[in-house]
Short mmCIF file of C-alpha atoms in Angstrom, two decimals:
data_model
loop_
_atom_site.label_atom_id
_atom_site.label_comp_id
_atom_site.label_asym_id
_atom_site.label_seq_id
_atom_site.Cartn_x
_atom_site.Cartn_y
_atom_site.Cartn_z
CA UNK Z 14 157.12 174.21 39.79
CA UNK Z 15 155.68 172.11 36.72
CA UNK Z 16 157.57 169.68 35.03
CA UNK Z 17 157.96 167.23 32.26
CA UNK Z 18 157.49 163.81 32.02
CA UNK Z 19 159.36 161.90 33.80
CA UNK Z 20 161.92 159.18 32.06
CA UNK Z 21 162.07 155.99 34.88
CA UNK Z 22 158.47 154.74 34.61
CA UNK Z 23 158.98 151.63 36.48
CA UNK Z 24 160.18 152.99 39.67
CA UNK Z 25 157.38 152.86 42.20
CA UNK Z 26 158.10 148.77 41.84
CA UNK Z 27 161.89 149.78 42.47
CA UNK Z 28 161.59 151.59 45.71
CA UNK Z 29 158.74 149.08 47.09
CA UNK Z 30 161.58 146.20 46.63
CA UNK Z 31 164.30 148.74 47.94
CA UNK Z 32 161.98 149.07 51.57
CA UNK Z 33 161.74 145.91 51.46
CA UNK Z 34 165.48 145.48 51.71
CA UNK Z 35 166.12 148.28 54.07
CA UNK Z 36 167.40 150.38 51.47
CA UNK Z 37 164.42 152.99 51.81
CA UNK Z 38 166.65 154.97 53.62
CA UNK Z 39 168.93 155.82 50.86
CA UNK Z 40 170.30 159.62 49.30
CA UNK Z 41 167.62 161.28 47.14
CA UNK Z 42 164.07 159.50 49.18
CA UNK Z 43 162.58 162.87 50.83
CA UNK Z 44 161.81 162.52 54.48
CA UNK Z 45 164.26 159.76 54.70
CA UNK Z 46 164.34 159.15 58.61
CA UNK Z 47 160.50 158.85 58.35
CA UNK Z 48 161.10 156.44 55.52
CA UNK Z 49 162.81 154.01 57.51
CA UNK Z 50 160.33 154.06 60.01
CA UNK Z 51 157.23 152.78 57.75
CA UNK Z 52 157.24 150.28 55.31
CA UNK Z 53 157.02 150.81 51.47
CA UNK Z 54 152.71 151.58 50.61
CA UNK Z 55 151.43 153.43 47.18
CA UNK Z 56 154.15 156.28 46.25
CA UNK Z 57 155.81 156.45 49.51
CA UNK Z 58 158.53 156.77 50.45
CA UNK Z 59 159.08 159.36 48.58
CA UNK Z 60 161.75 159.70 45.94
CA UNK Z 61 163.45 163.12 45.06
CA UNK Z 62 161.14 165.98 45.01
CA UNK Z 63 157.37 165.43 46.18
CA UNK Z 64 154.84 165.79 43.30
CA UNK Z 65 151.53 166.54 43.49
CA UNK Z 66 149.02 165.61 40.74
CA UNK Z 67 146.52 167.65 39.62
CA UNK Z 68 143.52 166.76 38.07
CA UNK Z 69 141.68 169.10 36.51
CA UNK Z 70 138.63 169.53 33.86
CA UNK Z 71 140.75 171.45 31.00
CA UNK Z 72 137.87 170.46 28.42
CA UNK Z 73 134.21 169.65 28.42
CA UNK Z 74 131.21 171.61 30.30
CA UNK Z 75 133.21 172.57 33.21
CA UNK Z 76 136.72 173.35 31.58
CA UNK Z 77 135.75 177.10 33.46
CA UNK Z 78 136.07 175.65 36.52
CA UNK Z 79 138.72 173.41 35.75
CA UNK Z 80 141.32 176.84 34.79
CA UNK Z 81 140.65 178.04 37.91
CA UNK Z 82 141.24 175.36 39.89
CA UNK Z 83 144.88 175.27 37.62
CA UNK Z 84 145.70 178.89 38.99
CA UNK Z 85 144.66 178.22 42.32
CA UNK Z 86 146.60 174.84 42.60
CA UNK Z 87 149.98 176.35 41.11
CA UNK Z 88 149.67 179.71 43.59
CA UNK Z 89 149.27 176.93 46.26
CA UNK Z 90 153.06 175.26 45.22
CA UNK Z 91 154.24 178.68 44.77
CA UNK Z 92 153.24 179.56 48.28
CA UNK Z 93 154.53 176.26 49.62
CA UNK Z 94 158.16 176.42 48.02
CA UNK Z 95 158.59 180.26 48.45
CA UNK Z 96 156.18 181.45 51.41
CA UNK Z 97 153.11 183.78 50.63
CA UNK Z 98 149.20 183.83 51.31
CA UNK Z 99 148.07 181.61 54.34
CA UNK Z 100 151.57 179.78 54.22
CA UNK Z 101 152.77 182.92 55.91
CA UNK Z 102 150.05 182.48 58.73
CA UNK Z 103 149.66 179.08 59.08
CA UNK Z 104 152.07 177.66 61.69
CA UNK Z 105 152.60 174.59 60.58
CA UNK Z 106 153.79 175.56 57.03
CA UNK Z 107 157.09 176.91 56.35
CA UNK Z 108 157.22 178.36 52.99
CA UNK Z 109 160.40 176.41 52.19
CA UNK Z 110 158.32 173.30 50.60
CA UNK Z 111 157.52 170.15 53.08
CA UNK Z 112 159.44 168.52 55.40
CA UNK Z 113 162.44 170.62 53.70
CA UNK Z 114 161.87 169.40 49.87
CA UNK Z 115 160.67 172.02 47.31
CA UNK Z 116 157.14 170.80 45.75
CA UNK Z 117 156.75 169.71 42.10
CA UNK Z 118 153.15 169.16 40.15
CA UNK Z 119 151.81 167.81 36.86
CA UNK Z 120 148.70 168.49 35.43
CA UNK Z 121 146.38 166.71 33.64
CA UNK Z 122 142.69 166.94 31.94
CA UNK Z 123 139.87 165.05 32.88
CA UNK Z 124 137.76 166.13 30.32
CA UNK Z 125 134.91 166.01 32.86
CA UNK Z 126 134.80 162.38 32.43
CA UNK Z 127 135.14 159.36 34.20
CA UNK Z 128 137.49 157.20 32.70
CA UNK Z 129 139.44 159.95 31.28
CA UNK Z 130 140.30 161.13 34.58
CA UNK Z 131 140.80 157.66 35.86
CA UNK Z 132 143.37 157.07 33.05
CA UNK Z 133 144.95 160.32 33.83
CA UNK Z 134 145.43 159.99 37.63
CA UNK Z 135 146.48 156.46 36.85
CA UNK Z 136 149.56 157.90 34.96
CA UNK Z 137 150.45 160.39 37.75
CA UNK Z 138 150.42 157.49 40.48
CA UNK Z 139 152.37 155.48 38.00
CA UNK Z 140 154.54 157.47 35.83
CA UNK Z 141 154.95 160.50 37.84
CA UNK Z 142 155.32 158.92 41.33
CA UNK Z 143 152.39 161.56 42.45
CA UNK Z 144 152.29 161.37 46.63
CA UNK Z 145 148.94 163.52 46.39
CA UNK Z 146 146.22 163.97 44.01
CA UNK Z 147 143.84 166.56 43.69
CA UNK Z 148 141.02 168.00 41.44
CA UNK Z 149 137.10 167.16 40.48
CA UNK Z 150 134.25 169.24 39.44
CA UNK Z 151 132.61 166.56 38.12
CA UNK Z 152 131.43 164.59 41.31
CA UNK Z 153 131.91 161.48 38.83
CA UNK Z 154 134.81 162.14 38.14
CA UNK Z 155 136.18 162.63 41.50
CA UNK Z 156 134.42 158.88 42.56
CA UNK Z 157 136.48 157.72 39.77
CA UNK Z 158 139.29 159.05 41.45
CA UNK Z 159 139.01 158.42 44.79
CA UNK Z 160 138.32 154.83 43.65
CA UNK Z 161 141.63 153.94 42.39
CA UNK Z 162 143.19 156.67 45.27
CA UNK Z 163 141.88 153.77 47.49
CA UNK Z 164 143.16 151.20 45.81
CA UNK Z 165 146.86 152.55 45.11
CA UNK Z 166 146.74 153.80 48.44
CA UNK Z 167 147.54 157.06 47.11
CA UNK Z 168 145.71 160.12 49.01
CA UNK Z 169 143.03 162.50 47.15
CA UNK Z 170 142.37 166.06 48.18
CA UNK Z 171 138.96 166.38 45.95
CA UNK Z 172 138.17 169.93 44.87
CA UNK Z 173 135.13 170.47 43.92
CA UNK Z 174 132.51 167.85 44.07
CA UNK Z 175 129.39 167.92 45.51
CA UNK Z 176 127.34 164.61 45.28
CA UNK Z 177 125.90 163.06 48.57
CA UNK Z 178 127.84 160.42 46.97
CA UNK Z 179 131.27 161.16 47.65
CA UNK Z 180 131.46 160.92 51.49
CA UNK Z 181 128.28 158.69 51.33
CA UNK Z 182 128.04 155.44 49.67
CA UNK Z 183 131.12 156.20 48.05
CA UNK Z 184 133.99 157.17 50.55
CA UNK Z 185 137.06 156.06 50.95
CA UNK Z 186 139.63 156.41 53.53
CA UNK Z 187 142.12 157.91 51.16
CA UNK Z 188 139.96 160.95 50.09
CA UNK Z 189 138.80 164.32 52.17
CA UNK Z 190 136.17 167.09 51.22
CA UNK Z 191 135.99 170.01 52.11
CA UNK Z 192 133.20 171.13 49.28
CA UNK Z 193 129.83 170.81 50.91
CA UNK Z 194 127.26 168.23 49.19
CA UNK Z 195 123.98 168.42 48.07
CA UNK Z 196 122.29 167.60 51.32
CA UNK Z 197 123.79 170.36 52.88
CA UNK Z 198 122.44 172.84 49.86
CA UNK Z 199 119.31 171.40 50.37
CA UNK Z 200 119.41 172.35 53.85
CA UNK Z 201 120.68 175.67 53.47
CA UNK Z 202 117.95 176.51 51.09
CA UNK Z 203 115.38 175.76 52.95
CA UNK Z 204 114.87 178.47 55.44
CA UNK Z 205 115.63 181.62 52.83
CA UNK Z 206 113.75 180.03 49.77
CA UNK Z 207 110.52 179.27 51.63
CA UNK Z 208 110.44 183.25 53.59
CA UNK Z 209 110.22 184.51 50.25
CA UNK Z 210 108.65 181.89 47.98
CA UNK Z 211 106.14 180.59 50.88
CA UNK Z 212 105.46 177.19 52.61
CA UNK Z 213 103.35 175.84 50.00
CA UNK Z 214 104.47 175.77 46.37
CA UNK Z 215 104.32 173.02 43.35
CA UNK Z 216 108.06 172.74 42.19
CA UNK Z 217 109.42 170.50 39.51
CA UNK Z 218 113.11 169.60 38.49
CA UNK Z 219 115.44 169.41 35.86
CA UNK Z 220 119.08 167.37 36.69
CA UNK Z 221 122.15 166.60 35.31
CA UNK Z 222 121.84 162.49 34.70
CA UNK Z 223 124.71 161.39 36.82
CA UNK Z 224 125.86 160.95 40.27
CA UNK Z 225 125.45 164.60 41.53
CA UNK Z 226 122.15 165.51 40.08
CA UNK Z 227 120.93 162.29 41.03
CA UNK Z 228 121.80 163.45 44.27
CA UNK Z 229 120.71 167.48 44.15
CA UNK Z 230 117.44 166.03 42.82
CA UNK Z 231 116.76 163.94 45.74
CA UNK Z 232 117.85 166.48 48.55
CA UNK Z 233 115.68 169.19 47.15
CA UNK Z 234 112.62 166.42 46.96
CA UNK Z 235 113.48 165.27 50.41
CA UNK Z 236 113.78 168.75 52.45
CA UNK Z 237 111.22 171.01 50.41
CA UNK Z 238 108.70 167.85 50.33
CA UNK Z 239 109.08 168.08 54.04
CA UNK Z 240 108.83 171.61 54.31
CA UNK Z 241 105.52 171.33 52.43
CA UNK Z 242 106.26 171.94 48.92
CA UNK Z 243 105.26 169.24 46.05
CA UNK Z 244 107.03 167.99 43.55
CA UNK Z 245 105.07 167.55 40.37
CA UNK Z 246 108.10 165.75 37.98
CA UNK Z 247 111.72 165.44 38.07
CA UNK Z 248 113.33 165.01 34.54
CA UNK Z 249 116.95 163.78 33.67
CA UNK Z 250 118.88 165.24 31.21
CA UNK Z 251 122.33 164.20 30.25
CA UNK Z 252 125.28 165.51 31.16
CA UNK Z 253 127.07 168.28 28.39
CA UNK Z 254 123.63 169.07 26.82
CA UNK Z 255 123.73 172.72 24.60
CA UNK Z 256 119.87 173.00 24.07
CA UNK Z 257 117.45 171.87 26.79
CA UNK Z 258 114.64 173.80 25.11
CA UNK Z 259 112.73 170.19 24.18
CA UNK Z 260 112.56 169.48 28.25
CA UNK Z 261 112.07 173.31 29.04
CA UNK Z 262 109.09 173.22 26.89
CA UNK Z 263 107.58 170.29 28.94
CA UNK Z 264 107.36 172.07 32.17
CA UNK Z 265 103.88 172.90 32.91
CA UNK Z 266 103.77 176.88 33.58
CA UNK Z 267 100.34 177.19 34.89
CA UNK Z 268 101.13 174.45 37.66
CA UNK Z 269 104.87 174.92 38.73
CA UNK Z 270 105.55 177.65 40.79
CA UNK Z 271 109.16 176.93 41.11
CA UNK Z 272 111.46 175.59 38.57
CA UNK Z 273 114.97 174.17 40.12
CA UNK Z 274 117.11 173.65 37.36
CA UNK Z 275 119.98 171.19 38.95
CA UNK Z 276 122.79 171.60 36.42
CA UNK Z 277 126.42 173.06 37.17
CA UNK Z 278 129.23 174.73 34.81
CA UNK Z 279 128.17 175.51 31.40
CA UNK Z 280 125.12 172.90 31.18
CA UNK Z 281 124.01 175.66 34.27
CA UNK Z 282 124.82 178.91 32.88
CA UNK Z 283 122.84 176.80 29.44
CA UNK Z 284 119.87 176.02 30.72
CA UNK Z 285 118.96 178.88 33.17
CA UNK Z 286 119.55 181.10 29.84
CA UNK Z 287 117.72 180.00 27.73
CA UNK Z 288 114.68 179.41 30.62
CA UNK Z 289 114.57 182.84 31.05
CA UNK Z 290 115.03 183.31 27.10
CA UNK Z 291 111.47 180.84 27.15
CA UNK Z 292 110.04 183.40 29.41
CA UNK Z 293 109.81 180.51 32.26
CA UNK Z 294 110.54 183.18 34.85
CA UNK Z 295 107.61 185.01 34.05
CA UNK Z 296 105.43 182.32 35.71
CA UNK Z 297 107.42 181.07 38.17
CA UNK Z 298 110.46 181.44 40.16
CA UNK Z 299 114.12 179.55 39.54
CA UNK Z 300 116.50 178.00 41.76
CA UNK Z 301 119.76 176.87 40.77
CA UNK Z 302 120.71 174.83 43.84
CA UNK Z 303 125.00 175.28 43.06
CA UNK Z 304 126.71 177.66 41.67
CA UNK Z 305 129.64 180.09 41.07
CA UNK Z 306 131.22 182.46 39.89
CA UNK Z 307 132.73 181.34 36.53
CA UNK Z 308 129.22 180.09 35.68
CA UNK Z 309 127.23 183.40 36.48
CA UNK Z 310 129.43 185.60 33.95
CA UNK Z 311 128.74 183.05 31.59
CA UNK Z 312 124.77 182.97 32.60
CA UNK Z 313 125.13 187.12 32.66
CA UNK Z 314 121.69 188.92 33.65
CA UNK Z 315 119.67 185.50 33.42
CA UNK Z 316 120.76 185.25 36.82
CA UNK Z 317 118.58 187.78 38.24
CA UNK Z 318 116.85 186.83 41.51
CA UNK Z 319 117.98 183.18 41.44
CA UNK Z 320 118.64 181.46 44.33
CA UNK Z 321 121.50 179.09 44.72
CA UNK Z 322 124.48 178.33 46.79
CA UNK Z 323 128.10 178.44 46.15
CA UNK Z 324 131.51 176.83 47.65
CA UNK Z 325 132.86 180.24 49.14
CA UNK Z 326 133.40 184.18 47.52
CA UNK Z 327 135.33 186.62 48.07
CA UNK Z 328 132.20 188.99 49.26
CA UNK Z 329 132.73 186.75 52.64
CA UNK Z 330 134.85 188.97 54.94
CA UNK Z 331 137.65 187.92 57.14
CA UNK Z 332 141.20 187.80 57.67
CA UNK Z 333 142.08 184.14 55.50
CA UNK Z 334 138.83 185.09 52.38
CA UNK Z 335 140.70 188.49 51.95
CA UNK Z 336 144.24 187.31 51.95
CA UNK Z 337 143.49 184.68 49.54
CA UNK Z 338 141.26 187.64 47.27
CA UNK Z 339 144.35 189.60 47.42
CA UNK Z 340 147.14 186.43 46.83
CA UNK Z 341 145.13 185.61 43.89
CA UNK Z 342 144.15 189.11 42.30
CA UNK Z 343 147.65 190.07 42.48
CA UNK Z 344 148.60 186.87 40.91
CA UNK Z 345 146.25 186.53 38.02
CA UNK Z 346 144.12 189.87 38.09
CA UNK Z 347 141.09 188.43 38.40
CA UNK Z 348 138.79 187.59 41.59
CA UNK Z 349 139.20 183.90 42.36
CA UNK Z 350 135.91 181.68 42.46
CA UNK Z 351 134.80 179.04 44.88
CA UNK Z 352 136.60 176.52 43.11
CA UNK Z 353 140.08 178.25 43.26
CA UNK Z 354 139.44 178.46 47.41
CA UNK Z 355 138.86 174.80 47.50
CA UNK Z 356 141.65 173.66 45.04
CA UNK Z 357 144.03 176.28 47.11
CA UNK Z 358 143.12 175.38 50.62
CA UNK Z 359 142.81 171.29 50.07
CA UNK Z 360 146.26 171.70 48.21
CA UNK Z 361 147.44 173.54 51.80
CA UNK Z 362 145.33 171.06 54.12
CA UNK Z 363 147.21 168.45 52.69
CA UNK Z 364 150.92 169.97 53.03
CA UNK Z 365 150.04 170.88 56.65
CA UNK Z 366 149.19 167.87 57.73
CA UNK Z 367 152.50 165.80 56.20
CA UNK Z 368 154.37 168.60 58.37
CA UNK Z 369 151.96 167.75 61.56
CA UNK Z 370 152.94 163.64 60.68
CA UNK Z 371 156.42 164.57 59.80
CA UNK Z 372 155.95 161.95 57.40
CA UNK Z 373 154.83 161.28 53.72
CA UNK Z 374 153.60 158.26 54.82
CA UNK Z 375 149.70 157.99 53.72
CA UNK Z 376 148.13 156.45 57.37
CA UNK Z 377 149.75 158.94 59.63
CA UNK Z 378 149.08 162.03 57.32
CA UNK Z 379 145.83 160.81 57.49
CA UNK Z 380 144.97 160.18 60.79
CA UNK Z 381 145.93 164.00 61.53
CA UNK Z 382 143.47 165.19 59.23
CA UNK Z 383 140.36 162.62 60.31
CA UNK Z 384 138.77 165.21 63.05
CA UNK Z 385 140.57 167.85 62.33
CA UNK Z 386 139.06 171.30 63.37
CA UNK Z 387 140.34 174.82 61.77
CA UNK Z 388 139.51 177.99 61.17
CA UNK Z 389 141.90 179.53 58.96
CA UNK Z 390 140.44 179.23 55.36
CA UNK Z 391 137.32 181.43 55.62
CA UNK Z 392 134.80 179.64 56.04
CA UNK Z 393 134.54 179.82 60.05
CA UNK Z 394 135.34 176.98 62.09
CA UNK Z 395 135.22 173.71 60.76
CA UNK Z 396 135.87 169.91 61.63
CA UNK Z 397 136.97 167.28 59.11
CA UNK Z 398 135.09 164.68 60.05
CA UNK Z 399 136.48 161.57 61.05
CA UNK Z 400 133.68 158.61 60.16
CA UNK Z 401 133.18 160.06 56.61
CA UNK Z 402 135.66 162.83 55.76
CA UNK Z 403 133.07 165.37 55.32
CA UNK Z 404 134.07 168.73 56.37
CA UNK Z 405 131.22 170.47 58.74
CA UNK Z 406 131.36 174.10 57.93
CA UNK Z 407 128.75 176.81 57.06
CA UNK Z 408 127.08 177.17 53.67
CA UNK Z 409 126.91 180.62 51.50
CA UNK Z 410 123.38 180.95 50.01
CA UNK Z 411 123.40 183.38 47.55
CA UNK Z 412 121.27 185.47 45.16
CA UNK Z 413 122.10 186.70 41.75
CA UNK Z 414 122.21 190.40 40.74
CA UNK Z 415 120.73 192.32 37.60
CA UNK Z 416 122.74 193.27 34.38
CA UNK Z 417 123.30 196.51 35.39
CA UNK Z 418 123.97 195.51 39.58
CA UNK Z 419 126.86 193.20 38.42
CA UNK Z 420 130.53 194.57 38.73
CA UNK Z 421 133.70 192.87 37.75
CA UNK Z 422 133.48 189.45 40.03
CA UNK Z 423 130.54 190.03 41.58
CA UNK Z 424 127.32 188.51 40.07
CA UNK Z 425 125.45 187.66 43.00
CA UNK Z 426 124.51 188.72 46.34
CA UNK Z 427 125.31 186.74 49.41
CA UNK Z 428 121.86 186.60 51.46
CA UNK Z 429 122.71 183.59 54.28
CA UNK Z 430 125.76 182.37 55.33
CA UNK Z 431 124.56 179.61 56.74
CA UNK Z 432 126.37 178.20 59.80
CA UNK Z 433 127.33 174.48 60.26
CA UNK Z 434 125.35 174.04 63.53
CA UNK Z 435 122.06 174.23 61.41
CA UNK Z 436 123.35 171.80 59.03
CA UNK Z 437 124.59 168.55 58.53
CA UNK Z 438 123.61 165.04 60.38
CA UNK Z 439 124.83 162.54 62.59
CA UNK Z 440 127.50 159.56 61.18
CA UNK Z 441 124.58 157.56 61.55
CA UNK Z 442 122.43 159.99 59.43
CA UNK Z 443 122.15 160.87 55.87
CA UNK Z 444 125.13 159.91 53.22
CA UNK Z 445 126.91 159.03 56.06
CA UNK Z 446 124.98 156.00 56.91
CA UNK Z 447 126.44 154.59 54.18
CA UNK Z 448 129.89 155.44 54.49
CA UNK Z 449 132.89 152.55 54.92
CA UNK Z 450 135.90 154.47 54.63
CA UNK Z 451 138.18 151.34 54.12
CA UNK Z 452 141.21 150.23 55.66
CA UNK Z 453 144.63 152.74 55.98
CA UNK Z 454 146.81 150.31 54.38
#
């Protein structure tokens, strides 16, 4: 359940001096065996009720994303404290909280911003004793977060972020994704794009001016470049822009044959509108390397016969994808998005492995996530990598539907599901080359 503001701001410094004098074991600290069998690090042990923070874009471009991720993450508690969805299936969940204590959450809006989520994840560690955070869309964002996650030695569950960034150059021990990242897109892409498009085409790029376009624009030059395409210009264009018709007007119709627009959330649904509005697709094709489902209603028919990929949908049938569809229809009456699978299933990935550690205590939940494999989310089997906490799993490509194809939550097609053995790269590959996940404690 949600809660207010809590009153005694100052008592993370209480309970690190109360470990310190053996008094960690005390009535009211959750887990309190475990507690007396670690020392005091971040929020643990914990006091009371567990709280989970939740970080979520609730304004800016991708405030869609962010309410979806809000109905996802409170079905998740629900399910924890009172049993439903995969709690029900998923062995080492009870549906009576964790470790016996009933689950609370706060909320909180990044604004899809930087320091704005900083500031607000630094008042759930702080104020609201938060043992877990969780959220993103903004792959800046969630940097931000992991950043100080690291250095509070509180752990992040990011949601949706999709930078090479994240579990490249910018891991940290303390954070896990499952979200795919821009390599992987790139990847995935690859093999449908060029069948239909051909081996040899001139492509040029618009992207988001941050972390993850910086990072979508350099996997789609790397892995079309080397499956003979050439890029004639990439062009930055800043993050929350409304009218990209002065850098839609630059691109050079009667030499692109491929347009990849690398923008996400409302900045995607933006630009790809009002391309098609320019009558760009009339002389060449458009890919939209990431996107989902919130974004495509918005984007409407414009989507027609782009190619993209997205995080999961509910199209993808099995046993966990149509228990979550019906969890969440039943819920909210609406089909959940990518982004609600991710914010649901990291909030459960995280509760299951406390229960695995029988502890709170941040190394030890951890370590029994770092190689973790599963299969129970939807997506396949899967391994949570250990040397950069990068989930391997398989990639949806997808393709996106006329006006009059599109029903109620279903915009696009689903033309690959690509699977993780023709993906991915070797810890000593890619973004991973350049991960240092940090010390535990």
């Amino acid at each position: 359940m949600a809660r207010g503001d809590k009153i005694d701001v100052s008592r993370r410094d209480v309970v690190k001096m109360a470990g310190a004098s053996g008094l960690a074991g005390i009535a009211g600290v959750a887990g309190s065996a475990s507690a007396q069998e670690y020392p005091p690090i971040g929020n643990f042990p914990v006091q009371g009720q567990p709280t989970f923070g939740f970080t979520v874009p609730q304004s800016g471009p991708y405030s869609s994303e962010g309410q979806d991720e809000l109905r996802a993450y409170r079905l998740a508690v629900e399910h924890l404290n009172n049993g439903g969805g995969w709690v029900d299936n998923w062995s080492d969940l009870s549906g009576d909280g964790i470790l016996g204590d009933q689950v609370e959450f706060v909320t909180g809006d990044t604004a899809t911003d930087a320091d704005t989520a900083r500031q607000t994840a630094r008042r759930m560690i702080q104020r609201d004793q938060a043992i877990m955070l969780s959220g993103g869309s903004s792959s800046a964002v969630a940097i931000a977060i992991q950043e100080l996650a690291q250095r509070e030695k509180v752990q992040y569950m990011c949601c949706l972020t999709h930078s090479n960034d994240t579990t490249g150059k910018s891991c940290v021990r303390y954070s896990f994704r499952e979200m795919f990242n821009a390599y992987m897109t790139a990847q995935a892409l690859v093999p449908p794009v060029t069948q239909e498009y051909g081996q040899s085409n001139n492509f040029y790029q618009l992207y988001a001016d941050y972390t993850w376009g910086q990072t979508v624009q350099s996997s789609m030059s790397q892995f079309f470049g080397e499956a003979g395409w050439t890029e004639l210009n990439s062009v930055a264009t800043p993050l929350g822009t409304k009218d990209f018709s002065s850098y839609l007007s630059q691109v050079p119709r009667e030499k692109t044959d491929v347009l990849f627009l690398d923008h996400y959330g409302l900045d995607g649904s933006n630009s790809l509108t009002q391309a098609k509005e320019m009558g760009l697709d009339q002389d060449m094709e458009i890919i939209v390397p990431l996107y989902n489902r919130p974004m495509a209603q918005a984007a409407g028919g414009a989507i027609e016969g782009v190619y993209g990929t997205v995080a999961w949908d509910s199209q993808i049938d099995n046993p966990p994808s149509n228990q979550f569809s019906q969890a969440f229809q039943q819920k909210y009456n609406r089909v959940p998005s990518g982004v609600a699978q991710l914010a649901y299933s990291q909030t459960l990935q995280y509760a299951a492995a406390v229960e695995r550690a029988g502890t709170f205590y941040p190394p030890e939940v951890i370590k029994q996530l770092e190689g973790y494999q599963y299969s129970n989310i939807g997506m396949g089997q899967e391994t949570m990598r250990k040397c950069d906490h990068q989930a391997q799993r398989a990639v949806p490509v997808v393709k996106g539907l006329s006006a009059n194809e599109q029903q109620q939550g279903q915009f696009y097609e689903i033309v690959n599901l690509t699977p993780k053995g023709q993906l991915g790269y070797a810890c000593d590959q890619g973004p991973a080359a350049e991960c240092d996940l940090g010390p535990y404690q």
